[in-house]
Coordinates of C-alpha atoms in Angstrom, one line a residue:
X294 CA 17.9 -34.9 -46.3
X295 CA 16.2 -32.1 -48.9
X296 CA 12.8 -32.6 -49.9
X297 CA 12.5 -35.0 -53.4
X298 CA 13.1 -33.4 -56.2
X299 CA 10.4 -34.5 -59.4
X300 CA 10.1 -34.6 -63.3
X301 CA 6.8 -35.5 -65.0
X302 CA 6.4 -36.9 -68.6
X303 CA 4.1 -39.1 -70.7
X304 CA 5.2 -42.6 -71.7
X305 CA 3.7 -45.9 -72.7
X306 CA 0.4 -44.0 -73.1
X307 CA 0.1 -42.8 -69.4
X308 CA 1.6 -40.2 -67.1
X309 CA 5.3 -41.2 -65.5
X310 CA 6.7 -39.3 -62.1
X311 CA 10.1 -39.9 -61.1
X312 CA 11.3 -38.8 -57.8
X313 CA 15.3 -38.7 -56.2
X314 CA 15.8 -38.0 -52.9
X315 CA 18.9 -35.8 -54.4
X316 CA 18.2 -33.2 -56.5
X317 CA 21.1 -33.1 -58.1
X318 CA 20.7 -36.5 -59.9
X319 CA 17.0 -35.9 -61.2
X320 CA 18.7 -35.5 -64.9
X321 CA 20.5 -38.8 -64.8
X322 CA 17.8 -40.6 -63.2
X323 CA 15.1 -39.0 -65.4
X324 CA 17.2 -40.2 -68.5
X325 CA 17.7 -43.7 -67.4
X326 CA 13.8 -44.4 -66.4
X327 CA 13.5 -42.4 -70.4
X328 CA 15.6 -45.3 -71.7
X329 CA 14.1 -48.2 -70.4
X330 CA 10.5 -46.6 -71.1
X331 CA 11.6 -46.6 -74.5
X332 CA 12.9 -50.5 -74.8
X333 CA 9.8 -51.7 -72.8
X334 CA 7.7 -50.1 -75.3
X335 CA 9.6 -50.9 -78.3
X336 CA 9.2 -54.6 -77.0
X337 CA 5.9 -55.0 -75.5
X338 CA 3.7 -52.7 -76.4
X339 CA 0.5 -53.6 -78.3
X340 CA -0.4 -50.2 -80.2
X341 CA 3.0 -50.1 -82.1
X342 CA 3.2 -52.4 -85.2
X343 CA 6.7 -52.6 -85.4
X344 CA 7.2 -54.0 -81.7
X345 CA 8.5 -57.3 -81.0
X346 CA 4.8 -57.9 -79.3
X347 CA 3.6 -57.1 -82.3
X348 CA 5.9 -59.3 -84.4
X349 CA 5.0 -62.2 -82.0
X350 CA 1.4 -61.5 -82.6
X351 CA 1.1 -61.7 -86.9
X352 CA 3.2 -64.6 -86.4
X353 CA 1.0 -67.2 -84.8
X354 CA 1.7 -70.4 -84.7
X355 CA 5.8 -70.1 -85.5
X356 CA 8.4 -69.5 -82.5
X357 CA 9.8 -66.5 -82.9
X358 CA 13.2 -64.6 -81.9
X359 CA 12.7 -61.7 -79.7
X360 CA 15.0 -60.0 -76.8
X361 CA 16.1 -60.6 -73.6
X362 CA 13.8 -58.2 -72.4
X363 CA 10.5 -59.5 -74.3
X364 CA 10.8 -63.4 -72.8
X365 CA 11.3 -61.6 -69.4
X366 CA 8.2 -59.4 -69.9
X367 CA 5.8 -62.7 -71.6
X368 CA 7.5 -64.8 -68.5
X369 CA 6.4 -62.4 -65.5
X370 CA 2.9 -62.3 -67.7
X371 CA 2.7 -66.0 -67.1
X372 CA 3.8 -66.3 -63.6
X373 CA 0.8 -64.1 -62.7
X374 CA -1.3 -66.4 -64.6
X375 CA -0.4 -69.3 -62.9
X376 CA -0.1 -67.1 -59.5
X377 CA -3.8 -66.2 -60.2
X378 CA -5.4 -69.5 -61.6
X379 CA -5.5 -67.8 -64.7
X380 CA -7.4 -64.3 -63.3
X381 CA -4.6 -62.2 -64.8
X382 CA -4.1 -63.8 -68.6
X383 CA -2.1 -62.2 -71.4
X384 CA -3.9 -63.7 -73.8
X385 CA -6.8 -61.6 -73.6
X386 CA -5.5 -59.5 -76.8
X387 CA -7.9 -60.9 -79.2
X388 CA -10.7 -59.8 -76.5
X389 CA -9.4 -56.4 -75.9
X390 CA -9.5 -55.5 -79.6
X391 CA -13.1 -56.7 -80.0
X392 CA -14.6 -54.8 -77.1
X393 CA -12.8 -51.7 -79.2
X394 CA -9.4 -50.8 -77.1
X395 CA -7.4 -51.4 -80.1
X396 CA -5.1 -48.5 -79.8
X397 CA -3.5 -46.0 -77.5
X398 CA -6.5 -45.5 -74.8
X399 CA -5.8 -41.8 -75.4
X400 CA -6.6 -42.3 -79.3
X401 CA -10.3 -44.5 -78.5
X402 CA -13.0 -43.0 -80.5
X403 CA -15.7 -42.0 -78.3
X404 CA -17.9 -45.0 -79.4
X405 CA -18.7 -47.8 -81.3
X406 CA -20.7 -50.8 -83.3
X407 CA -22.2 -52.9 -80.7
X408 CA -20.2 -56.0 -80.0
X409 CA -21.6 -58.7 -82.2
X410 CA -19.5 -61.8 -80.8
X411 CA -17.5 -62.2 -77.8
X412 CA -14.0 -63.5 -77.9
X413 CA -13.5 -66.7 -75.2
X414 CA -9.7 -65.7 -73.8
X415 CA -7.5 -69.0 -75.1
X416 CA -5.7 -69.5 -71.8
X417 CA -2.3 -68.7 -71.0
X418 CA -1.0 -72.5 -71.2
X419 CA -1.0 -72.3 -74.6
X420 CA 1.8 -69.9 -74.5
X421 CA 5.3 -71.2 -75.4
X422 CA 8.4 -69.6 -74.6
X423 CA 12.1 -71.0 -74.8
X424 CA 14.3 -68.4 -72.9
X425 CA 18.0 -70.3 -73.7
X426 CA 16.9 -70.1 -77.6
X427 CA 15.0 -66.8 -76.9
X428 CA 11.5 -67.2 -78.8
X429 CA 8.1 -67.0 -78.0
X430 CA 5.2 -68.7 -80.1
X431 CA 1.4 -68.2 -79.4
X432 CA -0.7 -70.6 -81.1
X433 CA -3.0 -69.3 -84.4
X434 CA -5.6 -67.3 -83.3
X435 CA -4.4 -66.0 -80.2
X436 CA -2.9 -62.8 -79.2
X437 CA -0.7 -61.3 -76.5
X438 CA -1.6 -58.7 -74.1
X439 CA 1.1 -57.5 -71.3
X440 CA -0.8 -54.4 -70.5
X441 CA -1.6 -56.2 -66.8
X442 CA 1.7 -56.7 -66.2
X443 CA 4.2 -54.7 -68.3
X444 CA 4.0 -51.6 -67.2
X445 CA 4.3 -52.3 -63.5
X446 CA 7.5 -54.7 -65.0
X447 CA 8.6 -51.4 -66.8
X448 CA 8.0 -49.5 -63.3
X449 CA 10.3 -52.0 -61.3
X450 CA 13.6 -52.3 -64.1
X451 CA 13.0 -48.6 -64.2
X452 CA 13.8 -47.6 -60.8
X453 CA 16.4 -50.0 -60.6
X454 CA 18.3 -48.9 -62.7
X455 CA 18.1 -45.5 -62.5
X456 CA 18.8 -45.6 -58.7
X457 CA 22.0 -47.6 -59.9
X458 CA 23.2 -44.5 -62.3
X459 CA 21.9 -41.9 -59.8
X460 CA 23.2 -43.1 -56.7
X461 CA 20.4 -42.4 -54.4
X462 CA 16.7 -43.2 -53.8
X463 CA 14.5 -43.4 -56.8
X464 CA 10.7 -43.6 -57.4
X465 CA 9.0 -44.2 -60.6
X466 CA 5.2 -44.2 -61.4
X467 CA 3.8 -45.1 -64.2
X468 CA -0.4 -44.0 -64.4
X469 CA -0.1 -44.5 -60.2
X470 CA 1.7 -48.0 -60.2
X471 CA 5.0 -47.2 -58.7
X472 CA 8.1 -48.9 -57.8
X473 CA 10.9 -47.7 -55.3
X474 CA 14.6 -48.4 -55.7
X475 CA 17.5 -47.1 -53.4
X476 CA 17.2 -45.5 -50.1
X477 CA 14.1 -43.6 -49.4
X478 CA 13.4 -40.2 -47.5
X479 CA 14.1 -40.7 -43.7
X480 CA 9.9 -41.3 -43.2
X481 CA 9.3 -43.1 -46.6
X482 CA 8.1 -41.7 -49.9
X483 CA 4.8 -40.1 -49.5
X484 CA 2.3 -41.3 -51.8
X485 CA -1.6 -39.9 -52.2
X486 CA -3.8 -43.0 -53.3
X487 CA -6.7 -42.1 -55.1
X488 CA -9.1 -43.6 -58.2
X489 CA -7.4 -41.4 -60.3
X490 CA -3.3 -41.4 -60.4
X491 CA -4.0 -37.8 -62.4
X492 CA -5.7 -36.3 -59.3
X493 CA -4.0 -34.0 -57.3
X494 CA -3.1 -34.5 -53.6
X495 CA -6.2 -32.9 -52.3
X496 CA -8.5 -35.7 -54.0
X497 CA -10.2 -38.2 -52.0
X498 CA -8.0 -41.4 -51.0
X499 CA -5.7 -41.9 -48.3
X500 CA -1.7 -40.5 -47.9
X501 CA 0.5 -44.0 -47.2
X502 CA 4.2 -43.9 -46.8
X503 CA 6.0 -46.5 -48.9
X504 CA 9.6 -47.4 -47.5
X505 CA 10.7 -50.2 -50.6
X506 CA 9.1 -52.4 -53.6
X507 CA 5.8 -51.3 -55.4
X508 CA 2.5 -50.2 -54.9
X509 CA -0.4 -50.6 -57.4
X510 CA -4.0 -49.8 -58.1
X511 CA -6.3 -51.3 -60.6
X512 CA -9.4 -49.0 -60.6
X513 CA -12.4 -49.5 -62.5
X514 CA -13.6 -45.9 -63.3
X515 CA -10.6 -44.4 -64.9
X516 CA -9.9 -46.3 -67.9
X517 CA -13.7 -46.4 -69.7
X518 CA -15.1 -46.3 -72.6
X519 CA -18.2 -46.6 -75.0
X520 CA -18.6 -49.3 -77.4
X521 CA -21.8 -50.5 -79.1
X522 CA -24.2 -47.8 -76.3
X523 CA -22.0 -49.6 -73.5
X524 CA -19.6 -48.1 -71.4
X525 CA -17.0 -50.7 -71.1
X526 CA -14.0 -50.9 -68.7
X527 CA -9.9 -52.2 -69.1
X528 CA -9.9 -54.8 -66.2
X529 CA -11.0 -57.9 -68.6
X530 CA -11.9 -61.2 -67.0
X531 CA -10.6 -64.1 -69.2
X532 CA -13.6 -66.5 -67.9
X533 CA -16.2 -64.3 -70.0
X534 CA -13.9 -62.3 -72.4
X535 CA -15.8 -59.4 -71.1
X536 CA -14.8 -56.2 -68.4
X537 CA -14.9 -58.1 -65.0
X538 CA -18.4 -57.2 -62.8
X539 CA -17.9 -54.0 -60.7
X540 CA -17.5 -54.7 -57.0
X541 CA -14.9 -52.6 -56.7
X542 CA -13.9 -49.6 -58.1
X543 CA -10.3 -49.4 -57.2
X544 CA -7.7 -51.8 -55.5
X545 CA -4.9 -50.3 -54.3
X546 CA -1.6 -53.2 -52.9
X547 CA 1.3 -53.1 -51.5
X548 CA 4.5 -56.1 -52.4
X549 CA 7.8 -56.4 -52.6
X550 CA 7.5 -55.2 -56.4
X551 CA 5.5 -53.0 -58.5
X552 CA 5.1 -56.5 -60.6
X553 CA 3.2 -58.0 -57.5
X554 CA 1.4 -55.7 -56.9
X555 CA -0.3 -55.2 -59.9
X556 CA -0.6 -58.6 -60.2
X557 CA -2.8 -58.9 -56.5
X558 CA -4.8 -55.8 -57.6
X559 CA -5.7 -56.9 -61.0
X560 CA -6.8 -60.3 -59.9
X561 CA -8.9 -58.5 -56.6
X562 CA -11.0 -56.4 -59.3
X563 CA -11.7 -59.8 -61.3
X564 CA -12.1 -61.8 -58.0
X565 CA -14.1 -59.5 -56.7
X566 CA -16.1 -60.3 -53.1
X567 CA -14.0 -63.0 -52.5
X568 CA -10.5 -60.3 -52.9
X569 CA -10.7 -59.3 -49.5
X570 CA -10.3 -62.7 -47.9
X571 CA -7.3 -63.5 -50.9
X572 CA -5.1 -60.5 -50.6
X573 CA -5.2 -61.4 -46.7
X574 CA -4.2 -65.0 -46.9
X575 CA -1.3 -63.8 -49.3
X576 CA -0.4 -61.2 -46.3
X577 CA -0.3 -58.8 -48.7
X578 CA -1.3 -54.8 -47.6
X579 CA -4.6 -53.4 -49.8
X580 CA -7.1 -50.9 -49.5
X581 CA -10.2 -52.6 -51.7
X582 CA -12.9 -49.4 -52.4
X583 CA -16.3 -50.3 -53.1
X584 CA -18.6 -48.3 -55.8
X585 CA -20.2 -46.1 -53.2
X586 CA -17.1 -45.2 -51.4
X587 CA -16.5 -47.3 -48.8
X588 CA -13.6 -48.2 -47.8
X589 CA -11.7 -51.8 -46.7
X590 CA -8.6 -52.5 -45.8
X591 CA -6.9 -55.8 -45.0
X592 CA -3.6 -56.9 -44.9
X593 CA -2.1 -54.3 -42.2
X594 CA -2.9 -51.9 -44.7
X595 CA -3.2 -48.5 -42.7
X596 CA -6.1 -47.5 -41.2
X597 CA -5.1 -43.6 -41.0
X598 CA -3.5 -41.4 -42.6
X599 CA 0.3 -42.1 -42.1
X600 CA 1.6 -38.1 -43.5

């Protein structure tokens, strides 16, 4: 089999890889993952004001019609509540825009007023959604944030169906959450886990070999920023309204999707001492790095390099 071919481009406000295992279908497959990028974002992102998300959010308190596609997205964003006790809860939005990541992260000022008042998260429950009449309602005062779950969602439909127009193994990453679709390279897709999806393959991490469904890493050093003389950090936990405590700085998991994935790293970085013991009872493969470097794996996660 030739070696995977690869295209690189920015979308939903991160960096996005795709890799075929036949070069000849990189176009096709590049403009499939392009499309769904694009209906994902016109759906359920946060920093656009005409998306449905958006829609759902000025419109508190009354159901409202959106697509297929958003009731999917607010769905898998509740199942990792309840999956997660409520760790992982979408309706952190009101928090998020408080502590000052109100926009693109790319577009965050550098700093700003000190936070005044801190926003208690709502709780998921109070999220309705009625998939045969397709409408969502949040009650008044609370907003919608898909941002834990959405793009590893938008990873997952992605390389499926761009594996189904291609006609031959397919990976997508989006900011280092990555899904696989189709059949892989004879030993697996070879994929460098770091802090940093942005680093290069010489950075420090580990080199795993992922054969189907998703990886992900939730880190808590990439995605920072100042607010109020504070540096702040993306990984919110809902009991507090604030960035969860750092015990780790970067979970990396392995599932049968990019979607659970996300969802068991997300959680580990808010559970945090008591992730380790988690993530194994849910036999789920992670690498869990603490602030000084250290490293520990559980899971069956590997415990050398596998390239």
């Amino acid at each position: 089999m030739r070696d995977p071919a690869r295209h690189d481009f920015r979308a939903l406000g991160t960096g996005c890889v795709v890799l075929v295992t036949d070069p000849t279908r990189l176009q096709p497959a590049v403009g499939e993952v392009r499309a769904e990028l694009a209906d994902v974002d016109m759906a359920a992102s946060r920093f656009r004001p005409d998306s449905e998300l958006e829609l759902v959010n000025h419109s508190a308190g009354t159901a409202v019609g959106v697509s297929p596609l958003l009731v999917d997205a607010v769905l898998v964003a509740l199942r990792a509540a309840e999956l997660t006790d409520g760790d992982v809860d979408p309706t952190v939005g009101e928090a998020m825009q408080v502590l000052g990541y109100d926009r693109d992260f790319g577009h965050l000022p550098t700093d700003g007023e000190a936070v005044a008042t801190l926003v208690r998260v709502p709780g998921w429950q109070k999220v309705e959604v009625d998939r045969r009449r397709g409408t969502v309602r949040v009650p008044s005062g609370v907003r919608l944030d898909l941002g834990a779950t959405a793009k590893a969602l938008a990873a997952d439909r992605a390389a499926t169906r761009a594996a189904a127009v291609a006609g031959c193994g397919v990976l997508v990453s989006l900011g280092g959450d990555l899904a696989v679709a189709g059949p892989p390279p004879r030993r697996g897709w070879e994929v460098r886990v770091t802090d940093d999806h942005a680093a290069g393959p010489d950075a420090e991490g580990q080199t795993v070999l992922v054969q189907s469904g998703g990886l992900a890493t939730s880190s808590t050093t990439v995605r920072r920023w100042a607010w109020g003389g504070e540096e702040l950090h993306h990984v919110l936990d809902p009991r507090t309204g604030r960035p969860a405590e750092v015990v780790w700085r970067t979970v990396s998991v392995a599932a049968a999707s990019c979607v659970d994935a996300n969802i068991a790293s997300t959680a580990a970085i808010i559970r945090g001492n008591a992730a380790p013991a988690w993530l194994e009872s849910l036999g789920l493969p992670a690498r869990l790095v603490l602030p000084e470097g250290s490293v520990v794996r559980v899971g069956g996660w590997p415990a050398e390099e596998a390239a």
